[in-house]
Amino acid sequence: MSRTVYVNGDYLPEEEAKVSVFDRGFLMADGVYEVTSVLGGKLIDFAGHCKRLARSLAELDMTNPHSDDDWLAIHRELVARNGIDDGMVYLQVTRGNPGDRDFAFPPADLPPTVVLFTQAKPGLADNPMAQTGMRVISIPDIRWGRRDIKTVQLLYPSMGKMMAKKAGVDDSWFVEDGLVTEGTSNNAYIVKGNKIITRALSNDILHGITRAAVLRFAAEAQMEVEERSFTIDEAKTADEAFISSASAFVMPVVEIDGAAIGTGKVGHVVPRLREIYLDEMRKAAV
Ligand code: PLP
């Protein structure tokens, strides 16, 4: 059955959902996005995604086309129309269609292009990888310098996923100046004893919505949180490691560049964090 897709105010069958070849998102990757998980038909951490969307748009001098309430209504309508129980809502806002190609930004009053669609992922929170853990390789971080803005420039992260695939593992961690920045589409952490270590927020990494929640829950659960950079060598000698993202939640990492982390099996801290995260987020879902 065809999905219903939202395009600039209309709910359309996906075959009819179209944007212009002159759209700045298509020609210049001039757009931002958000991905919000849906569990049990409800949106996870919706307020967090709205806040980051507003920030990404503001950093690129783009006007937010909707209020948070409007965004919520559109998300809910799409979830209902597509009968999503578990899955994701993808949202993209581009600088619009100026009718031609030009490096200069079009006038600020050009309407943006707004597209949202759903992805059904039955059993999203029961991913078997949470039991086995994932394996990663490290690759150089050659992305641009404003990784804090959630833009649709995802070519290098895609290449990073392909490098991982080619190496027979699950994902890549980016390394810059000898220090881990983040994963291709997630934030990266190590665990030492009762302490969770993850890179501090800056323009070097995306300010993960899941990261913020995980660090809050970790502190509430009397775990120590240290926001600082770490090397691949330090990660290899950590007790546990994990990643976080809106669609993977909290996912253990058991191997980096062929070296087992801790016992090489999923430990105790990460599954506990995952459970707390999912429990709390399901409770607060809208
Ligand atoms: N870092 C990068 C580069 C990402 O692409 C993502 C998610 O897409 C994240 C981190 C995790 O962010 P969030 O928890 O908001 O999904």
PDB file of C-alpha atoms and ligand atoms in Angstrom:
ATOM      1  CA  MET A   1       0.000   0.000   0.000  1.00  0.00           C
ATOM      2  CA  SER A   2       1.272   3.453  -0.884  1.00  0.00           C
ATOM      3  CA  ARG A   3       2.312   5.748   1.944  1.00  0.00           C
ATOM      4  CA  THR A   4       0.816   9.139   2.518  1.00  0.00           C
ATOM      5  CA  VAL A   5       3.502  11.824   2.342  1.00  0.00           C
ATOM      6  CA  TYR A   6       3.243  15.454   3.464  1.00  0.00           C
ATOM      7  CA  VAL A   7       4.447  18.073   0.951  1.00  0.00           C
ATOM      8  CA  ASN A   8       3.953  21.782   1.610  1.00  0.00           C
ATOM      9  CA  GLY A   9       0.556  21.508   3.276  1.00  0.00           C
ATOM     10  CA  ASP A  10      -0.816  18.544   1.293  1.00  0.00           C
ATOM     11  CA  TYR A  11      -1.153  14.900   2.278  1.00  0.00           C
ATOM     12  CA  LEU A  12      -0.443  12.974  -0.933  1.00  0.00           C
ATOM     13  CA  PRO A  13       0.064   9.387  -2.087  1.00  0.00           C
ATOM     14  CA  GLU A  14       3.855   8.915  -2.291  1.00  0.00           C
ATOM     15  CA  GLU A  15       3.701   8.563  -6.093  1.00  0.00           C
ATOM     16  CA  GLU A  16       2.327  12.111  -6.292  1.00  0.00           C
ATOM     17  CA  ALA A  17       4.661  13.645  -3.711  1.00  0.00           C
ATOM     18  CA  LYS A  18       7.124  15.738  -5.726  1.00  0.00           C
ATOM     19  CA  VAL A  19       9.517  18.667  -5.344  1.00  0.00           C
ATOM     20  CA  SER A  20      11.138  20.839  -8.021  1.00  0.00           C
ATOM     21  CA  VAL A  21      14.506  20.029  -9.679  1.00  0.00           C
ATOM     22  CA  PHE A  22      15.425  23.620  -8.730  1.00  0.00           C
ATOM     23  CA  ASP A  23      14.842  22.971  -5.042  1.00  0.00           C
ATOM     24  CA  ARG A  24      17.890  24.109  -3.017  1.00  0.00           C
ATOM     25  CA  GLY A  25      17.738  20.897  -1.031  1.00  0.00           C
ATOM     26  CA  PHE A  26      18.315  18.930  -4.243  1.00  0.00           C
ATOM     27  CA  LEU A  27      20.911  21.248  -5.836  1.00  0.00           C
ATOM     28  CA  MET A  28      22.839  22.498  -2.768  1.00  0.00           C
ATOM     29  CA  ALA A  29      21.960  20.183   0.145  1.00  0.00           C
ATOM     30  CA  ASP A  30      20.541  23.440   1.535  1.00  0.00           C
ATOM     31  CA  GLY A  31      18.168  21.938   4.050  1.00  0.00           C
ATOM     32  CA  VAL A  32      17.800  20.482   7.511  1.00  0.00           C
ATOM     33  CA  TYR A  33      16.018  17.429   8.851  1.00  0.00           C
ATOM     34  CA  GLU A  34      14.807  15.622  11.936  1.00  0.00           C
ATOM     35  CA  VAL A  35      13.938  11.985  12.582  1.00  0.00           C
ATOM     36  CA  THR A  36      11.511  11.255  15.404  1.00  0.00           C
ATOM     37  CA  SER A  37      10.830   7.703  16.539  1.00  0.00           C
ATOM     38  CA  VAL A  38       7.335   6.362  17.023  1.00  0.00           C
ATOM     39  CA  LEU A  39       6.692   3.658  19.630  1.00  0.00           C
ATOM     40  CA  GLY A  40       3.191   2.365  20.229  1.00  0.00           C
ATOM     41  CA  GLY A  41       1.850   5.047  17.882  1.00  0.00           C
ATOM     42  CA  LYS A  42       3.383   7.871  19.948  1.00  0.00           C
ATOM     43  CA  LEU A  43       6.234  10.290  19.248  1.00  0.00           C
ATOM     44  CA  ILE A  44       9.417   9.939  21.297  1.00  0.00           C
ATOM     45  CA  ASP A  45      11.052  13.107  22.695  1.00  0.00           C
ATOM     46  CA  PHE A  46       9.088  15.298  20.282  1.00  0.00           C
ATOM     47  CA  ALA A  47       9.860  18.540  22.131  1.00  0.00           C
ATOM     48  CA  GLY A  48      13.594  17.856  21.823  1.00  0.00           C
ATOM     49  CA  HIS A  49      13.371  17.405  18.060  1.00  0.00           C
ATOM     50  CA  CYS A  50      11.320  20.608  17.670  1.00  0.00           C
ATOM     51  CA  LYS A  51      13.875  22.559  19.653  1.00  0.00           C
ATOM     52  CA  ARG A  52      16.806  21.290  17.583  1.00  0.00           C
ATOM     53  CA  LEU A  53      14.907  21.892  14.325  1.00  0.00           C
ATOM     54  CA  ALA A  54      14.358  25.510  15.346  1.00  0.00           C
ATOM     55  CA  ARG A  55      18.063  25.855  16.147  1.00  0.00           C
ATOM     56  CA  SER A  56      19.233  24.260  12.868  1.00  0.00           C
ATOM     57  CA  LEU A  57      16.940  26.580  10.866  1.00  0.00           C
ATOM     58  CA  ALA A  58      18.066  29.670  12.789  1.00  0.00           C
ATOM     59  CA  GLU A  59      21.756  28.814  12.292  1.00  0.00           C
ATOM     60  CA  LEU A  60      21.131  28.783   8.517  1.00  0.00           C
ATOM     61  CA  ASP A  61      19.020  31.973   8.520  1.00  0.00           C
ATOM     62  CA  MET A  62      15.895  30.064   7.567  1.00  0.00           C
ATOM     63  CA  THR A  63      12.474  30.859   8.993  1.00  0.00           C
ATOM     64  CA  ASN A  64      10.729  28.088  10.889  1.00  0.00           C
ATOM     65  CA  PRO A  65       7.587  27.545   8.785  1.00  0.00           C
ATOM     66  CA  HIS A  66       5.499  26.099  11.642  1.00  0.00           C
ATOM     67  CA  SER A  67       4.892  26.413  15.347  1.00  0.00           C
ATOM     68  CA  ASP A  68       5.701  23.389  17.521  1.00  0.00           C
ATOM     69  CA  ASP A  69       1.960  22.724  17.813  1.00  0.00           C
ATOM     70  CA  ASP A  70       1.600  22.705  14.011  1.00  0.00           C
ATOM     71  CA  TRP A  71       4.556  20.352  13.671  1.00  0.00           C
ATOM     72  CA  LEU A  72       2.979  18.053  16.244  1.00  0.00           C
ATOM     73  CA  ALA A  73      -0.345  18.061  14.393  1.00  0.00           C
ATOM     74  CA  ILE A  74       1.362  17.183  11.082  1.00  0.00           C
ATOM     75  CA  HIS A  75       3.383  14.387  12.690  1.00  0.00           C
ATOM     76  CA  ARG A  76       0.299  12.934  14.365  1.00  0.00           C
ATOM     77  CA  GLU A  77      -1.749  13.143  11.181  1.00  0.00           C
ATOM     78  CA  LEU A  78       0.929  11.276   9.193  1.00  0.00           C
ATOM     79  CA  VAL A  79       1.324   8.616  11.897  1.00  0.00           C
ATOM     80  CA  ALA A  80      -2.467   8.104  11.904  1.00  0.00           C
ATOM     81  CA  ARG A  81      -2.899   8.118   8.115  1.00  0.00           C
ATOM     82  CA  ASN A  82      -0.091   5.569   7.686  1.00  0.00           C
ATOM     83  CA  GLY A  83      -1.115   3.433  10.663  1.00  0.00           C
ATOM     84  CA  ILE A  84       2.365   3.605  12.203  1.00  0.00           C
ATOM     85  CA  ASP A  85       2.706   1.700  15.463  1.00  0.00           C
ATOM     86  CA  ASP A  86       6.514   1.461  15.607  1.00  0.00           C
ATOM     87  CA  GLY A  87       8.663   3.424  13.183  1.00  0.00           C
ATOM     88  CA  MET A  88       9.901   6.885  12.350  1.00  0.00           C
ATOM     89  CA  VAL A  89       8.748  10.236  11.031  1.00  0.00           C
ATOM     90  CA  TYR A  90      11.296  11.934   8.748  1.00  0.00           C
ATOM     91  CA  LEU A  91      10.982  15.721   8.397  1.00  0.00           C
ATOM     92  CA  GLN A  92      12.923  17.913   5.966  1.00  0.00           C
ATOM     93  CA  VAL A  93      12.838  21.665   5.442  1.00  0.00           C
ATOM     94  CA  THR A  94      14.831  23.164   2.550  1.00  0.00           C
ATOM     95  CA  ARG A  95      15.400  26.767   1.511  1.00  0.00           C
ATOM     96  CA  GLY A  96      12.862  26.173  -1.234  1.00  0.00           C
ATOM     97  CA  ASN A  97      12.657  26.508  -4.988  1.00  0.00           C
ATOM     98  CA  PRO A  98      14.008  29.828  -6.361  1.00  0.00           C
ATOM     99  CA  GLY A  99      13.222  28.677  -9.936  1.00  0.00           C
ATOM    100  CA  ASP A 100      16.875  28.589 -11.018  1.00  0.00           C
ATOM    101  CA  ARG A 101      20.336  27.603  -9.749  1.00  0.00           C
ATOM    102  CA  ASP A 102      22.354  30.285  -7.971  1.00  0.00           C
ATOM    103  CA  PHE A 103      24.887  30.077  -5.123  1.00  0.00           C
ATOM    104  CA  ALA A 104      23.440  33.180  -3.468  1.00  0.00           C
ATOM    105  CA  PHE A 105      20.553  32.566  -1.086  1.00  0.00           C
ATOM    106  CA  PRO A 106      17.150  33.487  -2.538  1.00  0.00           C
ATOM    107  CA  PRO A 107      15.136  36.271  -0.828  1.00  0.00           C
ATOM    108  CA  ALA A 108      14.217  35.359   2.732  1.00  0.00           C
ATOM    109  CA  ASP A 109      10.496  35.427   1.936  1.00  0.00           C
ATOM    110  CA  LEU A 110      10.780  32.485  -0.506  1.00  0.00           C
ATOM    111  CA  PRO A 111       8.592  29.729   0.936  1.00  0.00           C
ATOM    112  CA  PRO A 112      10.629  26.750   2.182  1.00  0.00           C
ATOM    113  CA  THR A 113       9.958  23.222   0.964  1.00  0.00           C
ATOM    114  CA  VAL A 114       8.535  21.057   3.737  1.00  0.00           C
ATOM    115  CA  VAL A 115       8.391  17.293   3.345  1.00  0.00           C
ATOM    116  CA  LEU A 116       7.518  14.655   5.928  1.00  0.00           C
ATOM    117  CA  PHE A 117       7.122  10.908   5.514  1.00  0.00           C
ATOM    118  CA  THR A 118       6.864   7.875   7.763  1.00  0.00           C
ATOM    119  CA  GLN A 119       8.871   4.667   7.868  1.00  0.00           C
ATOM    120  CA  ALA A 120       7.225   1.636   9.473  1.00  0.00           C
ATOM    121  CA  LYS A 121       9.661  -0.344  11.648  1.00  0.00           C
ATOM    122  CA  PRO A 122       7.704  -3.018  13.503  1.00  0.00           C
ATOM    123  CA  GLY A 123       9.542  -4.027  16.689  1.00  0.00           C
ATOM    124  CA  LEU A 124      11.853  -0.989  16.501  1.00  0.00           C
ATOM    125  CA  ALA A 125      12.670  -1.237  20.216  1.00  0.00           C
ATOM    126  CA  ASP A 126      13.351  -5.004  19.984  1.00  0.00           C
ATOM    127  CA  ASN A 127      16.315  -4.818  17.621  1.00  0.00           C
ATOM    128  CA  PRO A 128      18.304  -8.064  18.216  1.00  0.00           C
ATOM    129  CA  MET A 129      21.501  -6.003  18.001  1.00  0.00           C
ATOM    130  CA  ALA A 130      20.763  -4.796  21.537  1.00  0.00           C
ATOM    131  CA  GLN A 131      21.538  -8.388  22.637  1.00  0.00           C
ATOM    132  CA  THR A 132      24.585  -9.044  20.482  1.00  0.00           C
ATOM    133  CA  GLY A 133      26.091  -5.551  20.320  1.00  0.00           C
ATOM    134  CA  MET A 134      27.523  -3.879  17.257  1.00  0.00           C
ATOM    135  CA  ARG A 135      31.015  -3.769  15.763  1.00  0.00           C
ATOM    136  CA  VAL A 136      32.566  -0.562  14.463  1.00  0.00           C
ATOM    137  CA  ILE A 137      35.678   0.612  12.624  1.00  0.00           C
ATOM    138  CA  SER A 138      37.314   4.025  12.929  1.00  0.00           C
ATOM    139  CA  ILE A 139      37.641   6.312   9.897  1.00  0.00           C
ATOM    140  CA  PRO A 140      38.895   9.903   9.504  1.00  0.00           C
ATOM    141  CA  ASP A 141      36.288  12.613  10.092  1.00  0.00           C
ATOM    142  CA  ILE A 142      36.445  14.740   6.930  1.00  0.00           C
ATOM    143  CA  ARG A 143      33.013  16.382   7.296  1.00  0.00           C
ATOM    144  CA  TRP A 144      32.461  20.152   7.358  1.00  0.00           C
ATOM    145  CA  GLY A 145      32.877  22.279  10.488  1.00  0.00           C
ATOM    146  CA  ARG A 146      29.218  22.787  11.463  1.00  0.00           C
ATOM    147  CA  ARG A 147      28.190  19.269  12.377  1.00  0.00           C
ATOM    148  CA  ASP A 148      25.972  20.728  15.102  1.00  0.00           C
ATOM    149  CA  ILE A 149      23.494  21.757  12.377  1.00  0.00           C
ATOM    150  CA  LYS A 150      21.419  18.775  11.259  1.00  0.00           C
ATOM    151  CA  THR A 151      21.767  19.344   7.506  1.00  0.00           C
ATOM    152  CA  VAL A 152      20.945  16.903   4.719  1.00  0.00           C
ATOM    153  CA  GLN A 153      24.619  16.808   3.606  1.00  0.00           C
ATOM    154  CA  LEU A 154      24.943  13.120   4.390  1.00  0.00           C
ATOM    155  CA  LEU A 155      27.297  11.921   1.664  1.00  0.00           C
ATOM    156  CA  TYR A 156      30.321  11.258   3.873  1.00  0.00           C
ATOM    157  CA  PRO A 157      28.258   9.577   6.629  1.00  0.00           C
ATOM    158  CA  SER A 158      26.800   7.368   3.863  1.00  0.00           C
ATOM    159  CA  MET A 159      30.322   6.591   2.644  1.00  0.00           C
ATOM    160  CA  GLY A 160      31.260   5.784   6.249  1.00  0.00           C
ATOM    161  CA  LYS A 161      28.411   3.270   6.464  1.00  0.00           C
ATOM    162  CA  MET A 162      29.614   1.687   3.211  1.00  0.00           C
ATOM    163  CA  MET A 163      33.195   1.483   4.517  1.00  0.00           C
ATOM    164  CA  ALA A 164      31.828  -0.336   7.571  1.00  0.00           C
ATOM    165  CA  LYS A 165      29.796  -2.660   5.384  1.00  0.00           C
ATOM    166  CA  LYS A 166      32.812  -3.424   3.228  1.00  0.00           C
ATOM    167  CA  ALA A 167      34.811  -4.217   6.383  1.00  0.00           C
ATOM    168  CA  GLY A 168      32.029  -6.610   7.466  1.00  0.00           C
ATOM    169  CA  VAL A 169      30.993  -4.548  10.507  1.00  0.00           C
ATOM    170  CA  ASP A 170      27.994  -2.456  11.529  1.00  0.00           C
ATOM    171  CA  ASP A 171      29.133   1.170  11.569  1.00  0.00           C
ATOM    172  CA  SER A 172      32.042   3.610  11.600  1.00  0.00           C
ATOM    173  CA  TRP A 173      33.217   6.020  14.280  1.00  0.00           C
ATOM    174  CA  PHE A 174      34.736   9.254  13.023  1.00  0.00           C
ATOM    175  CA  VAL A 175      38.133  10.331  14.383  1.00  0.00           C
ATOM    176  CA  GLU A 176      39.567  13.846  14.167  1.00  0.00           C
ATOM    177  CA  ASP A 177      42.957  14.910  15.599  1.00  0.00           C
ATOM    178  CA  GLY A 178      43.207  11.483  17.205  1.00  0.00           C
ATOM    179  CA  LEU A 179      39.887  11.832  19.062  1.00  0.00           C
ATOM    180  CA  VAL A 180      36.508  10.222  18.403  1.00  0.00           C
ATOM    181  CA  THR A 181      33.893  12.737  17.307  1.00  0.00           C
ATOM    182  CA  GLU A 182      30.791  10.541  16.809  1.00  0.00           C
ATOM    183  CA  GLY A 183      29.349   7.698  14.749  1.00  0.00           C
ATOM    184  CA  THR A 184      28.060   8.105  11.180  1.00  0.00           C
ATOM    185  CA  SER A 185      24.535   8.698  12.475  1.00  0.00           C
ATOM    186  CA  ASN A 186      24.840   8.531  16.254  1.00  0.00           C
ATOM    187  CA  ASN A 187      26.753   9.810  19.269  1.00  0.00           C
ATOM    188  CA  ALA A 188      29.589   7.663  20.675  1.00  0.00           C
ATOM    189  CA  TYR A 189      30.298   6.753  24.316  1.00  0.00           C
ATOM    190  CA  ILE A 190      32.572   4.601  26.430  1.00  0.00           C
ATOM    191  CA  VAL A 191      31.934   3.262  29.919  1.00  0.00           C
ATOM    192  CA  LYS A 192      34.605   2.874  32.612  1.00  0.00           C
ATOM    193  CA  GLY A 193      33.318   1.406  35.846  1.00  0.00           C
ATOM    194  CA  ASN A 194      30.309   3.524  36.802  1.00  0.00           C
ATOM    195  CA  LYS A 195      31.386   6.389  34.548  1.00  0.00           C
ATOM    196  CA  ILE A 196      29.989   7.302  31.136  1.00  0.00           C
ATOM    197  CA  ILE A 197      32.327   9.269  28.885  1.00  0.00           C
ATOM    198  CA  THR A 198      31.229  11.117  25.736  1.00  0.00           C
ATOM    199  CA  ARG A 199      32.583  14.052  23.756  1.00  0.00           C
ATOM    200  CA  ALA A 200      31.425  17.481  24.966  1.00  0.00           C
ATOM    201  CA  LEU A 201      29.011  19.500  22.824  1.00  0.00           C
ATOM    202  CA  SER A 202      30.558  21.845  20.241  1.00  0.00           C
ATOM    203  CA  ASN A 203      30.311  22.498  16.499  1.00  0.00           C
ATOM    204  CA  ASP A 204      32.217  19.220  15.993  1.00  0.00           C
ATOM    205  CA  ILE A 205      29.265  16.916  16.672  1.00  0.00           C
ATOM    206  CA  LEU A 206      25.520  16.783  16.338  1.00  0.00           C
ATOM    207  CA  HIS A 207      23.824  17.648  19.618  1.00  0.00           C
ATOM    208  CA  GLY A 208      21.940  14.374  19.851  1.00  0.00           C
ATOM    209  CA  ILE A 209      18.463  14.538  21.316  1.00  0.00           C
ATOM    210  CA  THR A 210      18.958  10.996  22.588  1.00  0.00           C
ATOM    211  CA  ARG A 211      22.360  11.982  24.016  1.00  0.00           C
ATOM    212  CA  ALA A 212      20.790  14.707  26.152  1.00  0.00           C
ATOM    213  CA  ALA A 213      18.176  12.308  27.531  1.00  0.00           C
ATOM    214  CA  VAL A 214      20.674   9.479  28.119  1.00  0.00           C
ATOM    215  CA  LEU A 215      23.055  11.733  30.065  1.00  0.00           C
ATOM    216  CA  ARG A 216      20.154  13.022  32.166  1.00  0.00           C
ATOM    217  CA  PHE A 217      18.931   9.497  32.962  1.00  0.00           C
ATOM    218  CA  ALA A 218      22.481   8.300  33.666  1.00  0.00           C
ATOM    219  CA  ALA A 219      22.988  11.084  36.211  1.00  0.00           C
ATOM    220  CA  GLU A 220      19.598  10.323  37.797  1.00  0.00           C
ATOM    221  CA  ALA A 221      20.623   6.659  38.070  1.00  0.00           C
ATOM    222  CA  GLN A 222      23.727   7.734  40.072  1.00  0.00           C
ATOM    223  CA  MET A 223      26.106   7.061  37.204  1.00  0.00           C
ATOM    224  CA  GLU A 224      28.956   9.496  36.743  1.00  0.00           C
ATOM    225  CA  VAL A 225      28.942  11.474  33.482  1.00  0.00           C
ATOM    226  CA  GLU A 226      32.142  12.914  32.037  1.00  0.00           C
ATOM    227  CA  GLU A 227      31.808  15.019  28.874  1.00  0.00           C
ATOM    228  CA  ARG A 228      35.240  14.843  27.287  1.00  0.00           C
ATOM    229  CA  SER A 229      36.914  13.453  24.194  1.00  0.00           C
ATOM    230  CA  PHE A 230      38.496   9.998  24.043  1.00  0.00           C
ATOM    231  CA  THR A 231      40.798   8.133  21.661  1.00  0.00           C
ATOM    232  CA  ILE A 232      40.191   4.835  19.892  1.00  0.00           C
ATOM    233  CA  ASP A 233      42.904   3.313  22.119  1.00  0.00           C
ATOM    234  CA  GLU A 234      41.041   4.420  25.243  1.00  0.00           C
ATOM    235  CA  ALA A 235      37.813   3.007  23.799  1.00  0.00           C
ATOM    236  CA  LYS A 236      39.513  -0.330  23.184  1.00  0.00           C
ATOM    237  CA  THR A 237      40.401  -0.591  26.878  1.00  0.00           C
ATOM    238  CA  ALA A 238      37.008   0.602  28.171  1.00  0.00           C
ATOM    239  CA  ASP A 239      34.641  -1.746  30.032  1.00  0.00           C
ATOM    240  CA  GLU A 240      31.764  -1.081  27.644  1.00  0.00           C
ATOM    241  CA  ALA A 241      30.892   1.213  24.741  1.00  0.00           C
ATOM    242  CA  PHE A 242      27.693   2.308  23.042  1.00  0.00           C
ATOM    243  CA  ILE A 243      26.024   4.661  20.628  1.00  0.00           C
ATOM    244  CA  SER A 244      22.790   6.624  20.892  1.00  0.00           C
ATOM    245  CA  SER A 245      20.365   7.938  18.294  1.00  0.00           C
ATOM    246  CA  ALA A 246      16.664   8.590  17.926  1.00  0.00           C
ATOM    247  CA  SER A 247      16.130   5.359  15.990  1.00  0.00           C
ATOM    248  CA  ALA A 248      18.679   3.024  17.636  1.00  0.00           C
ATOM    249  CA  PHE A 249      18.042   4.440  21.156  1.00  0.00           C
ATOM    250  CA  VAL A 250      20.996   3.068  23.187  1.00  0.00           C
ATOM    251  CA  MET A 251      22.958   0.345  21.400  1.00  0.00           C
ATOM    252  CA  PRO A 252      25.984  -1.529  22.759  1.00  0.00           C
ATOM    253  CA  VAL A 253      29.270  -1.565  20.831  1.00  0.00           C
ATOM    254  CA  VAL A 254      31.385  -4.675  21.506  1.00  0.00           C
ATOM    255  CA  GLU A 255      34.257  -4.294  19.046  1.00  0.00           C
ATOM    256  CA  ILE A 256      36.311  -1.414  17.635  1.00  0.00           C
ATOM    257  CA  ASP A 257      38.802  -1.924  14.779  1.00  0.00           C
ATOM    258  CA  GLY A 258      38.801  -5.669  15.455  1.00  0.00           C
ATOM    259  CA  ALA A 259      39.538  -5.326  19.195  1.00  0.00           C
ATOM    260  CA  ALA A 260      37.000  -6.652  21.691  1.00  0.00           C
ATOM    261  CA  ILE A 261      35.751  -4.111  24.231  1.00  0.00           C
ATOM    262  CA  GLY A 262      35.733  -5.505  27.767  1.00  0.00           C
ATOM    263  CA  THR A 263      34.648  -9.140  27.487  1.00  0.00           C
ATOM    264  CA  GLY A 264      33.649  -8.637  23.852  1.00  0.00           C
ATOM    265  CA  LYS A 265      30.062  -9.244  24.943  1.00  0.00           C
ATOM    266  CA  VAL A 266      27.267  -6.863  25.908  1.00  0.00           C
ATOM    267  CA  GLY A 267      27.926  -5.679  29.479  1.00  0.00           C
ATOM    268  CA  HIS A 268      25.650  -4.555  32.316  1.00  0.00           C
ATOM    269  CA  VAL A 269      25.672  -0.762  32.211  1.00  0.00           C
ATOM    270  CA  VAL A 270      24.570  -0.285  28.606  1.00  0.00           C
ATOM    271  CA  PRO A 271      21.505  -2.600  28.723  1.00  0.00           C
ATOM    272  CA  ARG A 272      20.448  -0.873  31.953  1.00  0.00           C
ATOM    273  CA  LEU A 273      20.732   2.558  30.316  1.00  0.00           C
ATOM    274  CA  ARG A 274      18.800   1.315  27.288  1.00  0.00           C
ATOM    275  CA  GLU A 275      16.026  -0.001  29.514  1.00  0.00           C
ATOM    276  CA  ILE A 276      15.789   3.226  31.518  1.00  0.00           C
ATOM    277  CA  TYR A 277      15.805   5.292  28.315  1.00  0.00           C
ATOM    278  CA  LEU A 278      13.040   3.259  26.664  1.00  0.00           C
ATOM    279  CA  ASP A 279      10.904   3.108  29.840  1.00  0.00           C
ATOM    280  CA  GLU A 280      11.129   6.835  30.525  1.00  0.00           C
ATOM    281  CA  MET A 281      10.667   7.855  26.902  1.00  0.00           C
ATOM    282  CA  ARG A 282       7.624   5.630  26.392  1.00  0.00           C
ATOM    283  CA  LYS A 283       6.098   7.264  29.497  1.00  0.00           C
ATOM    284  CA  ALA A 284       6.715  10.770  28.121  1.00  0.00           C
ATOM    285  CA  ALA A 285       5.754   9.964  24.503  1.00  0.00           C
ATOM    286  CA  VAL A 286       3.135  12.161  22.818  1.00  0.00           C
TER     287      VAL A 286
HETATM  288  N1  PLP B   1      25.299  12.279  15.323  1.00  0.00           N
HETATM  289  C1  PLP B   1      24.991  12.241  14.018  1.00  0.00           C
HETATM  290  C2  PLP B   1      26.042  12.570  13.010  1.00  0.00           C
HETATM  291  C3  PLP B   1      23.695  11.883  13.606  1.00  0.00           C
HETATM  292  O1  PLP B   1      23.387  11.849  12.296  1.00  0.00           O
HETATM  293  C4  PLP B   1      22.732  11.556  14.594  1.00  0.00           C
HETATM  294  C5  PLP B   1      21.374  11.200  14.219  1.00  0.00           C
HETATM  295  O2  PLP B   1      21.000  11.173  13.060  1.00  0.00           O
HETATM  296  C6  PLP B   1      23.106  11.596  15.938  1.00  0.00           C
HETATM  297  C7  PLP B   1      24.402  11.976  16.275  1.00  0.00           C
HETATM  298  C8  PLP B   1      22.134  11.252  17.034  1.00  0.00           C
HETATM  299  O3  PLP B   1      21.201  12.278  17.205  1.00  0.00           O
HETATM  300  P1  PLP B   1      19.743  11.985  17.781  1.00  0.00           P
HETATM  301  O4  PLP B   1      19.950  11.310  19.096  1.00  0.00           O
HETATM  302  O5  PLP B   1      19.140  13.309  17.927  1.00  0.00           O
HETATM  303  O6  PLP B   1      19.076  11.086  16.782  1.00  0.00           O
END
